[in-house]
Amino acid sequence: MSEKNKSLFSITIPIFLELLLVTVVGNVDTIMLGRYSDQAVGAVGGMSQILLIQNTVLSFICLGTTILMAQFIGAKNEKSTKEVISVSIIMNLCVGLVLGLIYFFAWDWILLKIKLPSALRDMGMNYFKLVGGLCVFQAISLTNGAILKSYGNTKPMLFVNVGVNLLNILGNGMFIFGWFGAPILGVTGVGLSTVFSRFLGAIVSFIVMAQFCKFKLKDLKQFTIEKVKQILSIGIPTAGEHLTWSLTQVIILAMVNTMGTTEITARTYLALVSSFIMIFSIALGHGTAIQVGQLVGAGNKEKAYSQCLRSLKLSFTAATLVSIVVYFLRYQIMELFTTDMIVVEAAVKVFPWLIFIETGRTFNIVVINALHAAGDIKFPMFLGCFVMLGVAAPLSWLLGINLGWALVGVWIANGMDEWIRGFAMLWRWRSKRWLNKSFI
């Protein structure tokens, strides 16, 4: 294996393990609640897309941080990297606090708008207020992780997330099953466990980041408006793209919420399965983005071009193989989550279409990350907004609601969106129109 491939995998594997743990942490609530009540799973799953908006909003600053720092690191500009760290921490801290206030005080209005059934809304409201209202802890952790990844130092957050994962499982066990004599609080207890584990994760991740980057609290004074503008010049267009995706998924979630508790619960489990399938592609996309950013910053753009295409081939192959295996094990996988055969049957109908959607998704994960890292921000945003709102949402209504295909229709619609955008992004990368769009 060549040195550059070793370098890519030395970055990607820790990111993969970290994302695996983050995905487990993000879904352990669903997995453990499945042993408690399918209705509880429906309550959490029915509001999940709204809660994921916090990650979408916070991640646009993190993405701007990662890309900008990777290019400054490639250019060996230490002063600017410290300024970016300061700006990213302060910005995401403020955004996390504002988002938390919105979640906490507007929870009832939000859950009504996504048409969550009243029984599920009452069951999950405290979870929503806790996990959404205290998302500032998530903001801190995501920022610290983005800073460390910019250096290619992906292992520390892996270990942090191991601890967060274990702590969250312990807390869930206490409040769902009454471990160690704790009160059984159901969905509310899961919210408490999630928030507490994220709180400790935020503290530890900041300490780890500060030690590695030799960053002190007084360095926050290096906050500059210039770096704010640079981060936003990357982040706002990508935020538009990500927020459009989230808005589209919220619209689709509202459609699914009208289909009944069985479909809501089945969709929750299907989303969980998909999140595990795409982990390697996301990790490879992040690793590729770091390498592309550093190569572009160092002026080695031809290597950046070929690296993206190699990563895409690997990601597509992995997603295809994993999706096929998941399809053949569909009943066994669903029976790990629930014993309700009505929910199982509603979900297994969708599994053939997981292959369709997950293979198409690899193009968007890998190539869009590479385009962003190279400085090509606006094309993915404008095309993504047009296709997501023009294909995924209306087709979900047409196939899922109007034709009565339910979840199968929704998955076909989302798959069409992924493939159309994916081919467009590959064309953009091959056109090399991103070559002169570097930020430095």
Tab-separated table of C-alpha atoms in Angstrom:
chain	number	residue	atom	x	y	z
A	1	MET	CA	0.000	0.000	0.000
A	2	SER	CA	1.355	3.425	-0.935
A	3	GLU	CA	2.167	6.047	1.650
A	4	LYS	CA	-0.695	8.322	0.619
A	5	ASN	CA	-3.181	5.446	0.953
A	6	LYS	CA	-1.787	4.693	4.399
A	7	SER	CA	-2.225	8.335	5.233
A	8	LEU	CA	-5.854	8.293	4.091
A	9	PHE	CA	-6.657	5.183	6.099
A	10	SER	CA	-4.776	6.440	9.161
A	11	ILE	CA	-7.201	9.380	9.100
A	12	THR	CA	-10.319	7.486	8.026
A	13	ILE	CA	-10.274	4.471	10.358
A	14	PRO	CA	-10.344	6.484	13.615
A	15	ILE	CA	-13.090	8.685	12.105
A	16	PHE	CA	-14.996	5.512	11.174
A	17	LEU	CA	-14.694	4.137	14.720
A	18	GLU	CA	-15.672	7.512	16.181
A	19	LEU	CA	-18.701	7.765	13.877
A	20	LEU	CA	-19.651	4.198	14.742
A	21	LEU	CA	-19.644	5.149	18.403
A	22	VAL	CA	-21.443	8.441	17.740
A	23	THR	CA	-24.059	6.506	15.765
A	24	VAL	CA	-24.429	4.012	18.572
A	25	VAL	CA	-24.761	6.889	21.050
A	26	GLY	CA	-27.269	8.587	18.779
A	27	ASN	CA	-29.289	5.392	18.359
A	28	VAL	CA	-28.747	3.660	21.685
A	29	ASP	CA	-31.813	5.518	22.935
A	30	THR	CA	-33.874	3.902	20.162
A	31	ILE	CA	-32.276	0.471	20.585
A	32	MET	CA	-32.820	0.358	24.345
A	33	LEU	CA	-36.279	1.933	24.178
A	34	GLY	CA	-37.232	-0.851	21.765
A	35	ARG	CA	-36.914	-3.230	24.737
A	36	TYR	CA	-39.167	-0.931	26.746
A	37	SER	CA	-41.956	0.007	24.308
A	38	ASP	CA	-42.441	0.374	20.541
A	39	GLN	CA	-44.613	3.395	21.316
A	40	ALA	CA	-41.668	4.998	23.105
A	41	VAL	CA	-39.556	4.346	19.990
A	42	GLY	CA	-42.247	6.051	17.914
A	43	ALA	CA	-42.224	9.059	20.253
A	44	VAL	CA	-38.456	9.549	19.936
A	45	GLY	CA	-38.357	8.635	16.239
A	46	GLY	CA	-41.274	10.884	15.372
A	47	MET	CA	-39.368	13.941	16.579
A	48	SER	CA	-35.870	12.786	15.609
A	49	GLN	CA	-35.549	14.801	12.400
A	50	ILE	CA	-36.317	18.024	14.267
A	51	LEU	CA	-33.633	17.240	16.850
A	52	LEU	CA	-31.145	16.459	14.064
A	53	ILE	CA	-31.508	20.048	12.850
A	54	GLN	CA	-29.304	21.085	15.784
A	55	ASN	CA	-26.468	18.967	14.359
A	56	THR	CA	-27.076	20.404	10.887
A	57	VAL	CA	-26.879	24.002	12.096
A	58	LEU	CA	-23.870	23.373	14.345
A	59	SER	CA	-22.046	21.374	11.685
A	60	PHE	CA	-21.898	24.243	9.198
A	61	ILE	CA	-19.531	26.105	11.533
A	62	CYS	CA	-17.633	22.872	12.163
A	63	LEU	CA	-17.300	22.255	8.427
A	64	GLY	CA	-16.048	25.784	7.852
A	65	THR	CA	-13.583	25.265	10.695
A	66	THR	CA	-12.285	21.939	9.350
A	67	ILE	CA	-11.848	23.156	5.775
A	68	LEU	CA	-10.277	26.505	6.699
A	69	MET	CA	-7.926	24.985	9.264
A	70	ALA	CA	-6.900	22.148	6.944
A	71	GLN	CA	-5.837	24.703	4.336
A	72	PHE	CA	-4.008	26.873	6.915
A	73	ILE	CA	-2.278	23.764	8.284
A	74	GLY	CA	-1.255	22.818	4.736
A	75	ALA	CA	0.117	26.355	4.328
A	76	LYS	CA	1.839	26.145	7.788
A	77	ASN	CA	0.079	29.284	9.073
A	78	GLU	CA	-0.082	28.716	12.869
A	79	LYS	CA	-1.394	32.187	13.749
A	80	SER	CA	-4.457	31.787	11.547
A	81	THR	CA	-5.202	28.307	12.890
A	82	LYS	CA	-5.365	29.682	16.455
A	83	GLU	CA	-7.714	32.434	15.303
A	84	VAL	CA	-9.997	29.902	13.620
A	85	ILE	CA	-10.117	27.796	16.796
A	86	SER	CA	-11.137	30.820	18.862
A	87	VAL	CA	-13.808	31.924	16.396
A	88	SER	CA	-15.315	28.451	15.945
A	89	ILE	CA	-15.650	27.825	19.688
A	90	ILE	CA	-17.337	31.163	20.381
A	91	MET	CA	-19.637	30.936	17.356
A	92	ASN	CA	-20.898	27.426	18.053
A	93	LEU	CA	-21.302	28.182	21.755
A	94	CYS	CA	-23.602	31.098	20.904
A	95	VAL	CA	-25.499	29.149	18.250
A	96	GLY	CA	-25.965	26.214	20.646
A	97	LEU	CA	-27.434	28.468	23.338
A	98	VAL	CA	-29.862	30.142	20.922
A	99	LEU	CA	-30.980	26.810	19.448
A	100	GLY	CA	-31.496	25.423	22.933
A	101	LEU	CA	-33.823	28.274	23.862
A	102	ILE	CA	-35.881	27.702	20.712
A	103	TYR	CA	-36.218	23.963	21.389
A	104	PHE	CA	-37.089	24.491	25.040
A	105	PHE	CA	-39.728	27.202	24.693
A	106	ALA	CA	-41.245	26.340	21.291
A	107	TRP	CA	-41.437	22.558	21.741
A	108	ASP	CA	-45.256	22.327	21.648
A	109	TRP	CA	-45.604	24.430	18.490
A	110	ILE	CA	-42.820	22.459	16.763
A	111	LEU	CA	-44.260	19.024	17.549
A	112	LEU	CA	-47.725	20.110	16.449
A	113	LYS	CA	-46.341	21.323	13.118
A	114	ILE	CA	-44.771	17.923	12.314
A	115	LYS	CA	-48.129	16.245	13.024
A	116	LEU	CA	-46.817	13.946	15.754
A	117	PRO	CA	-49.787	12.083	17.299
A	118	SER	CA	-50.796	13.546	20.671
A	119	ALA	CA	-50.074	10.328	22.598
A	120	LEU	CA	-46.506	10.250	21.278
A	121	ARG	CA	-46.110	13.986	21.811
A	122	ASP	CA	-47.067	13.723	25.481
A	123	MET	CA	-44.735	10.773	25.979
A	124	GLY	CA	-41.729	12.455	24.374
A	125	MET	CA	-42.044	16.134	25.302
A	126	ASN	CA	-39.562	16.035	28.205
A	127	TYR	CA	-37.042	14.144	26.067
A	128	PHE	CA	-37.412	16.783	23.354
A	129	LYS	CA	-36.950	19.672	25.790
A	130	LEU	CA	-33.909	18.075	27.419
A	131	VAL	CA	-32.010	16.899	24.329
A	132	GLY	CA	-32.962	19.946	22.271
A	133	GLY	CA	-32.798	22.561	25.030
A	134	LEU	CA	-29.299	21.559	26.158
A	135	CYS	CA	-27.770	21.069	22.714
A	136	VAL	CA	-24.987	23.508	23.705
A	137	PHE	CA	-23.040	20.494	25.042
A	138	GLN	CA	-23.244	18.904	21.603
A	139	ALA	CA	-22.058	22.189	20.096
A	140	ILE	CA	-18.895	22.162	22.207
A	141	SER	CA	-18.062	18.524	21.425
A	142	LEU	CA	-18.639	18.877	17.692
A	143	THR	CA	-16.420	21.956	17.538
A	144	ASN	CA	-13.565	20.301	19.411
A	145	GLY	CA	-13.834	17.246	17.169
A	146	ALA	CA	-13.718	19.410	14.029
A	147	ILE	CA	-10.584	21.189	15.265
A	148	LEU	CA	-8.746	17.949	16.004
A	149	LYS	CA	-9.771	16.393	12.691
A	150	SER	CA	-8.300	19.376	10.835
A	151	TYR	CA	-4.878	18.206	11.997
A	152	GLY	CA	-5.629	14.630	10.949
A	153	ASN	CA	-5.616	13.773	14.667
A	154	THR	CA	-8.787	11.714	14.737
A	155	LYS	CA	-8.071	9.293	17.594
A	156	PRO	CA	-8.763	11.451	20.696
A	157	MET	CA	-12.456	11.961	19.898
A	158	LEU	CA	-12.743	8.213	19.366
A	159	PHE	CA	-11.788	7.609	23.000
A	160	VAL	CA	-13.983	10.454	24.230
A	161	ASN	CA	-16.965	8.924	22.444
A	162	VAL	CA	-16.229	5.509	23.922
A	163	GLY	CA	-16.695	7.040	27.356
A	164	VAL	CA	-19.815	8.971	26.307
A	165	ASN	CA	-21.279	5.831	24.775
A	166	LEU	CA	-20.713	3.681	27.843
A	167	LEU	CA	-22.041	6.361	30.180
A	168	ASN	CA	-25.161	6.822	28.070
A	169	ILE	CA	-25.835	3.070	28.021
A	170	LEU	CA	-25.448	2.939	31.788
A	171	GLY	CA	-27.820	5.863	32.290
A	172	ASN	CA	-30.385	4.409	29.908
A	173	GLY	CA	-30.245	1.072	31.712
A	174	MET	CA	-30.840	2.813	35.026
A	175	PHE	CA	-33.845	4.863	33.869
A	176	ILE	CA	-35.419	2.316	31.477
A	177	PHE	CA	-34.863	-0.954	33.357
A	178	GLY	CA	-34.264	0.275	36.919
A	179	TRP	CA	-30.611	-0.782	37.223
A	180	PHE	CA	-29.088	-0.112	40.661
A	181	GLY	CA	-32.517	0.711	42.042
A	182	ALA	CA	-32.953	3.852	39.909
A	183	PRO	CA	-36.505	5.064	39.152
A	184	ILE	CA	-37.949	3.906	35.816
A	185	LEU	CA	-38.541	7.148	33.917
A	186	GLY	CA	-38.890	5.803	30.368
A	187	VAL	CA	-38.386	8.354	27.586
A	188	THR	CA	-37.679	11.191	30.042
A	189	GLY	CA	-34.948	9.137	31.707
A	190	VAL	CA	-33.332	8.507	28.331
A	191	GLY	CA	-33.259	12.262	27.781
A	192	LEU	CA	-31.565	12.811	31.147
A	193	SER	CA	-28.980	10.136	30.393
A	194	THR	CA	-28.234	11.544	26.934
A	195	VAL	CA	-27.791	15.097	28.193
A	196	PHE	CA	-25.571	14.136	31.137
A	197	SER	CA	-23.261	11.997	28.980
A	198	ARG	CA	-23.003	14.832	26.430
A	199	PHE	CA	-22.176	17.286	29.223
A	200	LEU	CA	-19.208	15.219	30.370
A	201	GLY	CA	-18.186	14.602	26.750
A	202	ALA	CA	-18.102	18.356	26.108
A	203	ILE	CA	-15.787	18.970	29.064
A	204	VAL	CA	-13.391	16.144	28.237
A	205	SER	CA	-13.267	16.960	24.509
A	206	PHE	CA	-12.356	20.589	25.251
A	207	ILE	CA	-9.548	19.518	27.579
A	208	VAL	CA	-8.191	17.096	24.950
A	209	MET	CA	-8.383	19.700	22.185
A	210	ALA	CA	-6.765	22.398	24.321
A	211	GLN	CA	-3.846	20.158	25.242
A	212	PHE	CA	-3.209	19.003	21.676
A	213	CYS	CA	-3.480	22.491	20.146
A	214	LYS	CA	-1.809	24.233	23.126
A	215	PHE	CA	-4.919	26.372	23.325
A	216	LYS	CA	-5.779	28.276	26.512
A	217	LEU	CA	-8.941	30.103	27.498
A	218	LYS	CA	-7.134	33.434	27.124
A	219	ASP	CA	-6.553	32.528	23.460
A	220	LEU	CA	-10.257	33.156	22.905
A	221	LYS	CA	-9.206	36.816	22.675
A	222	GLN	CA	-7.795	35.993	19.236
A	223	PHE	CA	-11.362	36.164	17.930
A	224	THR	CA	-11.340	38.119	14.659
A	225	ILE	CA	-14.151	39.282	12.407
A	226	GLU	CA	-12.064	38.328	9.382
A	227	LYS	CA	-12.091	34.649	10.409
A	228	VAL	CA	-15.803	34.853	11.177
A	229	LYS	CA	-16.379	35.997	7.605
A	230	GLN	CA	-14.154	33.246	6.220
A	231	ILE	CA	-15.903	30.511	8.212
A	232	LEU	CA	-19.315	31.879	7.231
A	233	SER	CA	-18.285	32.126	3.568
A	234	ILE	CA	-17.830	28.356	3.704
A	235	GLY	CA	-20.470	27.557	6.291
A	236	ILE	CA	-23.484	29.553	5.121
A	237	PRO	CA	-23.685	27.976	1.652
A	238	THR	CA	-23.165	24.513	3.141
A	239	ALA	CA	-25.693	25.381	5.846
A	240	GLY	CA	-28.184	26.225	3.117
A	241	GLU	CA	-27.590	22.837	1.574
A	242	HIS	CA	-27.807	20.952	4.870
A	243	LEU	CA	-30.782	22.937	6.156
A	244	THR	CA	-32.625	22.296	2.894
A	245	TRP	CA	-31.969	18.578	3.365
A	246	SER	CA	-33.225	18.793	6.947
A	247	LEU	CA	-36.276	20.816	5.888
A	248	THR	CA	-37.027	18.251	3.190
A	249	GLN	CA	-36.725	15.414	5.702
A	250	VAL	CA	-38.975	17.264	8.177
A	251	ILE	CA	-41.600	17.652	5.435
A	252	ILE	CA	-41.296	13.934	4.654
A	253	LEU	CA	-41.396	13.091	8.381
A	254	ALA	CA	-44.666	15.030	8.688
A	255	MET	CA	-46.041	12.864	5.850
A	256	VAL	CA	-44.905	9.677	7.596
A	257	ASN	CA	-46.435	10.900	10.878
A	258	THR	CA	-49.848	10.881	9.160
A	259	MET	CA	-49.424	7.195	8.248
A	260	GLY	CA	-49.831	5.974	11.831
A	261	THR	CA	-47.730	4.703	14.734
A	262	THR	CA	-46.659	1.505	12.925
A	263	GLU	CA	-45.095	3.424	10.028
A	264	ILE	CA	-43.549	6.004	12.389
A	265	THR	CA	-41.905	3.234	14.399
A	266	ALA	CA	-40.822	1.290	11.281
A	267	ARG	CA	-39.295	4.450	9.788
A	268	THR	CA	-37.351	5.009	13.014
A	269	TYR	CA	-35.817	1.534	12.832
A	270	LEU	CA	-35.096	1.900	9.102
A	271	ALA	CA	-33.342	5.225	9.695
A	272	LEU	CA	-31.252	3.503	12.361
A	273	VAL	CA	-30.227	0.751	9.927
A	274	SER	CA	-29.345	3.321	7.249
A	275	SER	CA	-27.226	5.302	9.690
A	276	PHE	CA	-25.045	2.235	10.261
A	277	ILE	CA	-24.760	1.417	6.539
A	278	MET	CA	-23.435	4.875	5.656
A	279	ILE	CA	-20.845	5.158	8.455
A	280	PHE	CA	-17.885	4.038	6.352
A	281	SER	CA	-18.836	6.343	3.476
A	282	ILE	CA	-19.106	9.312	5.830
A	283	ALA	CA	-15.758	8.484	7.443
A	284	LEU	CA	-14.107	8.145	4.048
A	285	GLY	CA	-15.731	11.399	2.959
A	286	HIS	CA	-14.348	13.221	6.002
A	287	GLY	CA	-10.907	11.677	5.574
A	288	THR	CA	-10.907	12.604	1.901
A	289	ALA	CA	-11.980	16.170	2.707
A	290	ILE	CA	-9.096	16.568	5.152
A	291	GLN	CA	-6.591	15.293	2.602
A	292	VAL	CA	-8.080	17.328	-0.247
A	293	GLY	CA	-8.058	20.478	1.899
A	294	GLN	CA	-4.419	19.979	2.860
A	295	LEU	CA	-3.382	19.089	-0.707
A	296	VAL	CA	-5.191	22.134	-2.101
A	297	GLY	CA	-3.615	24.327	0.596
A	298	ALA	CA	-0.194	22.986	-0.398
A	299	GLY	CA	-0.931	23.587	-4.098
A	300	ASN	CA	-1.028	19.875	-5.057
A	301	LYS	CA	-4.413	19.880	-6.795
A	302	GLU	CA	-3.883	16.954	-9.182
A	303	LYS	CA	-3.328	14.594	-6.243
A	304	ALA	CA	-6.468	16.027	-4.648
A	305	TYR	CA	-8.418	15.232	-7.855
A	306	SER	CA	-7.325	11.595	-8.044
A	307	GLN	CA	-7.732	11.040	-4.284
A	308	CYS	CA	-11.440	11.898	-4.413
A	309	LEU	CA	-12.108	9.450	-7.248
A	310	ARG	CA	-10.265	6.630	-5.463
A	311	SER	CA	-12.251	7.286	-2.312
A	312	LEU	CA	-15.526	7.282	-4.250
A	313	LYS	CA	-14.830	3.853	-5.784
A	314	LEU	CA	-13.995	2.409	-2.381
A	315	SER	CA	-17.043	3.953	-0.726
A	316	PHE	CA	-19.432	2.779	-3.466
A	317	THR	CA	-18.093	-0.781	-3.272
A	318	ALA	CA	-18.392	-0.880	0.515
A	319	ALA	CA	-21.938	0.561	0.523
A	320	THR	CA	-23.061	-1.958	-2.121
A	321	LEU	CA	-21.699	-4.967	-0.254
A	322	VAL	CA	-23.010	-3.865	3.139
A	323	SER	CA	-26.470	-3.017	1.750
A	324	ILE	CA	-26.773	-6.435	0.087
A	325	VAL	CA	-25.786	-8.223	3.307
A	326	VAL	CA	-28.297	-6.127	5.252
A	327	TYR	CA	-31.027	-7.023	2.751
A	328	PHE	CA	-30.481	-10.766	3.182
A	329	LEU	CA	-30.484	-10.382	6.972
A	330	ARG	CA	-33.507	-8.051	7.034
A	331	TYR	CA	-35.759	-10.197	9.227
A	332	GLN	CA	-32.997	-11.018	11.692
A	333	ILE	CA	-32.051	-7.323	11.948
A	334	MET	CA	-35.617	-6.127	12.529
A	335	GLU	CA	-36.262	-8.817	15.124
A	336	LEU	CA	-33.302	-7.435	17.107
A	337	PHE	CA	-35.303	-4.241	17.567
A	338	THR	CA	-38.891	-5.388	18.029
A	339	THR	CA	-41.103	-8.431	18.419
A	340	ASP	CA	-44.090	-6.647	16.836
A	341	MET	CA	-44.442	-8.443	13.489
A	342	ILE	CA	-46.670	-5.697	12.099
A	343	VAL	CA	-43.803	-3.238	12.495
A	344	VAL	CA	-41.330	-5.808	11.148
A	345	GLU	CA	-43.409	-6.429	8.001
A	346	ALA	CA	-43.835	-2.682	7.395
A	347	ALA	CA	-40.063	-2.248	7.561
A	348	VAL	CA	-38.818	-5.267	5.579
A	349	LYS	CA	-40.704	-4.087	2.475
A	350	VAL	CA	-38.280	-1.157	2.337
A	351	PHE	CA	-35.024	-3.140	2.634
A	352	PRO	CA	-34.578	-3.757	-1.149
A	353	TRP	CA	-34.663	0.015	-1.617
A	354	LEU	CA	-31.935	0.514	0.975
A	355	ILE	CA	-29.474	-0.786	-1.657
A	356	PHE	CA	-30.761	1.810	-4.130
A	357	ILE	CA	-30.550	4.775	-1.783
A	358	GLU	CA	-27.303	3.937	0.049
A	359	THR	CA	-25.255	3.345	-3.106
A	360	GLY	CA	-26.440	6.652	-4.550
A	361	ARG	CA	-25.702	8.431	-1.294
A	362	THR	CA	-21.977	7.610	-1.534
A	363	PHE	CA	-21.534	10.085	-4.411
A	364	ASN	CA	-22.940	12.915	-2.325
A	365	ILE	CA	-21.045	12.018	0.828
A	366	VAL	CA	-17.598	11.677	-0.762
A	367	VAL	CA	-17.686	14.101	-3.688
A	368	ILE	CA	-19.525	16.927	-1.928
A	369	ASN	CA	-17.036	16.741	0.954
A	370	ALA	CA	-14.188	16.969	-1.563
A	371	LEU	CA	-15.798	19.909	-3.391
A	372	HIS	CA	-16.266	21.751	-0.107
A	373	ALA	CA	-12.674	21.068	0.926
A	374	ALA	CA	-11.446	22.431	-2.414
A	375	GLY	CA	-13.502	25.597	-1.942
A	376	ASP	CA	-16.358	24.806	-4.343
A	377	ILE	CA	-19.299	25.607	-2.084
A	378	LYS	CA	-22.072	27.238	-4.118
A	379	PHE	CA	-22.647	24.593	-6.800
A	380	PRO	CA	-23.484	21.773	-4.341
A	381	MET	CA	-25.737	24.164	-2.402
A	382	PHE	CA	-27.824	25.465	-5.315
A	383	LEU	CA	-28.168	22.114	-7.049
A	384	GLY	CA	-28.868	20.336	-3.768
A	385	CYS	CA	-31.624	22.762	-2.755
A	386	PHE	CA	-33.283	22.468	-6.166
A	387	VAL	CA	-33.233	18.663	-6.340
A	388	MET	CA	-34.129	17.968	-2.706
A	389	LEU	CA	-37.158	20.256	-2.723
A	390	GLY	CA	-38.021	19.464	-6.341
A	391	VAL	CA	-37.629	15.677	-6.258
A	392	ALA	CA	-37.457	14.134	-2.765
A	393	ALA	CA	-40.374	15.984	-1.144
A	394	PRO	CA	-42.939	15.949	-3.982
A	395	LEU	CA	-42.112	12.382	-5.002
A	396	SER	CA	-42.512	11.256	-1.380
A	397	TRP	CA	-46.021	12.708	-1.420
A	398	LEU	CA	-46.838	11.259	-4.839
A	399	LEU	CA	-45.535	7.755	-4.175
A	400	GLY	CA	-45.960	7.504	-0.405
A	401	ILE	CA	-49.271	9.300	0.149
A	402	ASN	CA	-51.116	9.674	-3.157
A	403	LEU	CA	-50.320	6.221	-4.575
A	404	GLY	CA	-50.387	4.624	-1.128
A	405	TRP	CA	-46.932	3.021	-1.287
A	406	ALA	CA	-46.223	4.328	2.220
A	407	LEU	CA	-42.584	3.908	3.339
A	408	VAL	CA	-41.543	2.181	0.110
A	409	GLY	CA	-42.606	5.289	-1.823
A	410	VAL	CA	-40.692	7.533	0.557
A	411	TRP	CA	-37.486	5.499	0.157
A	412	ILE	CA	-37.770	5.427	-3.651
A	413	ALA	CA	-38.237	9.208	-3.691
A	414	ASN	CA	-35.187	9.769	-1.496
A	415	GLY	CA	-33.155	7.364	-3.622
A	416	MET	CA	-34.010	9.321	-6.785
A	417	ASP	CA	-32.832	12.486	-5.059
A	418	GLU	CA	-29.510	10.895	-4.048
A	419	TRP	CA	-28.729	9.528	-7.523
A	420	ILE	CA	-29.615	12.714	-9.412
A	421	ARG	CA	-27.496	14.871	-7.108
A	422	GLY	CA	-24.742	12.254	-7.012
A	423	PHE	CA	-24.211	12.188	-10.781
A	424	ALA	CA	-24.277	15.991	-10.895
A	425	MET	CA	-21.580	16.201	-8.189
A	426	LEU	CA	-19.390	13.659	-9.977
A	427	TRP	CA	-19.678	15.682	-13.205
A	428	ARG	CA	-18.669	18.820	-11.279
A	429	TRP	CA	-15.588	17.145	-9.812
A	430	ARG	CA	-14.499	15.745	-13.170
A	431	SER	CA	-14.963	19.167	-14.798
A	432	LYS	CA	-12.247	20.563	-12.451
A	433	ARG	CA	-14.099	23.857	-12.137
A	434	TRP	CA	-13.161	23.817	-8.464
A	435	LEU	CA	-9.442	24.240	-9.179
A	436	ASN	CA	-9.397	28.006	-8.635
A	437	LYS	CA	-11.775	28.204	-5.682
A	438	SER	CA	-9.330	27.751	-2.788
A	439	PHE	CA	-9.900	29.960	0.282
A	440	ILE	CA	-6.239	30.921	0.758
